[in-house]
mmCIF file of C-alpha atoms in Angstrom:
data_model
loop_
_atom_site.group_PDB
_atom_site.id
_atom_site.type_symbol
_atom_site.label_atom_id
_atom_site.label_comp_id
_atom_site.label_asym_id
_atom_site.label_seq_id
_atom_site.Cartn_x
_atom_site.Cartn_y
_atom_site.Cartn_z
ATOM 1 C CA UNK A 1 0.000 0.000 0.000
ATOM 2 C CA UNK A 2 1.323 3.446 -0.914
ATOM 3 C CA UNK A 3 2.260 5.787 1.873
ATOM 4 C CA UNK A 4 -0.144 8.704 2.348
ATOM 5 C CA UNK A 5 1.264 12.082 1.352
ATOM 6 C CA UNK A 6 1.911 14.558 4.156
ATOM 7 C CA UNK A 7 -0.934 16.965 4.931
ATOM 8 C CA UNK A 8 -1.044 20.207 2.978
ATOM 9 C CA UNK A 9 0.222 23.224 4.906
ATOM 10 C CA UNK A 10 -2.737 25.452 5.793
ATOM 11 C CA UNK A 11 -1.219 28.507 4.108
ATOM 12 C CA UNK A 12 -1.525 30.197 0.730
ATOM 13 C CA UNK A 13 1.832 28.649 -0.212
ATOM 14 C CA UNK A 14 0.585 25.205 0.820
ATOM 15 C CA UNK A 15 -2.564 25.656 -1.258
ATOM 16 C CA UNK A 16 -0.540 26.778 -4.274
ATOM 17 C CA UNK A 17 1.809 23.820 -3.915
ATOM 18 C CA UNK A 18 -1.116 21.384 -3.639
ATOM 19 C CA UNK A 19 -2.712 22.835 -6.773
ATOM 20 C CA UNK A 20 0.520 22.693 -8.750
ATOM 21 C CA UNK A 21 1.134 19.129 -7.528
ATOM 22 C CA UNK A 22 -2.344 18.210 -8.779
ATOM 23 C CA UNK A 23 -1.647 19.845 -12.158
ATOM 24 C CA UNK A 24 1.637 17.945 -12.421
ATOM 25 C CA UNK A 25 -0.101 14.663 -11.526
ATOM 26 C CA UNK A 26 -2.787 15.331 -14.109
ATOM 27 C CA UNK A 27 -0.216 16.070 -16.813
ATOM 28 C CA UNK A 28 1.710 12.876 -15.971
ATOM 29 C CA UNK A 29 -1.504 10.854 -16.140
ATOM 30 C CA UNK A 30 -1.300 9.903 -12.460
ATOM 31 C CA UNK A 31 -4.706 11.359 -11.601
ATOM 32 C CA UNK A 32 -8.043 11.817 -13.317
ATOM 33 C CA UNK A 33 -9.554 15.062 -14.511
ATOM 34 C CA UNK A 34 -12.530 14.467 -12.213
ATOM 35 C CA UNK A 35 -10.239 14.441 -9.170
ATOM 36 C CA UNK A 36 -8.324 17.516 -10.368
ATOM 37 C CA UNK A 37 -11.642 19.307 -10.870
ATOM 38 C CA UNK A 38 -12.706 18.378 -7.328
ATOM 39 C CA UNK A 39 -9.418 19.683 -5.915
ATOM 40 C CA UNK A 40 -9.867 22.940 -7.858
ATOM 41 C CA UNK A 41 -13.420 23.358 -6.503
ATOM 42 C CA UNK A 42 -12.219 22.821 -2.947
ATOM 43 C CA UNK A 43 -9.434 25.355 -3.488
ATOM 44 C CA UNK A 44 -12.003 27.851 -4.798
ATOM 45 C CA UNK A 45 -14.099 27.398 -1.657
ATOM 46 C CA UNK A 46 -11.040 27.890 0.545
ATOM 47 C CA UNK A 47 -10.171 31.085 -1.331
ATOM 48 C CA UNK A 48 -13.758 32.365 -1.095
ATOM 49 C CA UNK A 49 -13.775 31.686 2.646
ATOM 50 C CA UNK A 50 -10.534 33.610 3.120
ATOM 51 C CA UNK A 51 -11.898 36.512 1.035
ATOM 52 C CA UNK A 52 -14.997 36.628 3.213
ATOM 53 C CA UNK A 53 -12.905 36.554 6.387
ATOM 54 C CA UNK A 54 -10.797 39.427 5.057
ATOM 55 C CA UNK A 55 -13.903 41.456 4.167
ATOM 56 C CA UNK A 56 -15.343 40.912 7.659
ATOM 57 C CA UNK A 57 -12.024 41.929 9.250
ATOM 58 C CA UNK A 58 -11.930 45.088 7.086
ATOM 59 C CA UNK A 59 -15.536 45.890 7.999
ATOM 60 C CA UNK A 60 -14.886 45.378 11.705
ATOM 61 C CA UNK A 61 -11.795 47.588 11.536
ATOM 62 C CA UNK A 62 -13.805 50.304 9.771
ATOM 63 C CA UNK A 63 -16.573 50.091 12.380
ATOM 64 C CA UNK A 64 -13.988 50.300 15.152
ATOM 65 C CA UNK A 65 -12.464 53.426 13.573
ATOM 66 C CA UNK A 66 -15.895 55.003 13.157
ATOM 67 C CA UNK A 67 -16.899 54.297 16.746
ATOM 68 C CA UNK A 68 -13.758 55.952 18.104
ATOM 69 C CA UNK A 69 -14.450 59.049 16.000
ATOM 70 C CA UNK A 70 -18.000 59.474 17.266
ATOM 71 C CA UNK A 71 -18.367 61.450 20.401
ATOM 72 C CA UNK A 72 -21.654 61.658 22.209
ATOM 73 C CA UNK A 73 -22.452 65.109 23.532
ATOM 74 C CA UNK A 74 -23.208 65.250 27.222
ATOM 75 C CA UNK A 75 -26.847 65.691 28.176
ATOM 76 C CA UNK A 76 -27.699 68.613 30.394
ATOM 77 C CA UNK A 77 -30.317 67.370 32.844
ATOM 78 C CA UNK A 78 -30.545 70.746 34.559
ATOM 79 C CA UNK A 79 -32.235 72.482 31.646
ATOM 80 C CA UNK A 80 -36.010 72.713 31.333
ATOM 81 C CA UNK A 81 -36.787 70.812 28.151
ATOM 82 C CA UNK A 82 -40.534 70.422 28.727
ATOM 83 C CA UNK A 83 -42.790 73.100 27.318
ATOM 84 C CA UNK A 84 -44.548 75.141 30.002
ATOM 85 C CA UNK A 85 -47.992 73.794 29.032
ATOM 86 C CA UNK A 86 -46.943 70.185 29.675
ATOM 87 C CA UNK A 87 -45.194 71.095 32.926
ATOM 88 C CA UNK A 88 -48.393 72.680 34.296
ATOM 89 C CA UNK A 89 -50.399 69.438 33.872
#
């Protein structure tokens, strides 16, 4: 029985290497197009997930910057804000 290949490094370099290894295997006739297509689809999903994570991180950073810029004005509770007609009731 053939020894299992080592796991792919969970990095962009690892993903690239796995994809190029699959292309090389396909060109040498060591794998089928169906398998290569499946690997490419999985890689696409990984890339889409990373893109989404980056967009969320960017959004959260933007929200954090906006919240530090906003300053709430203090409320003066000593002023009479009720019209005189309502206060008389």
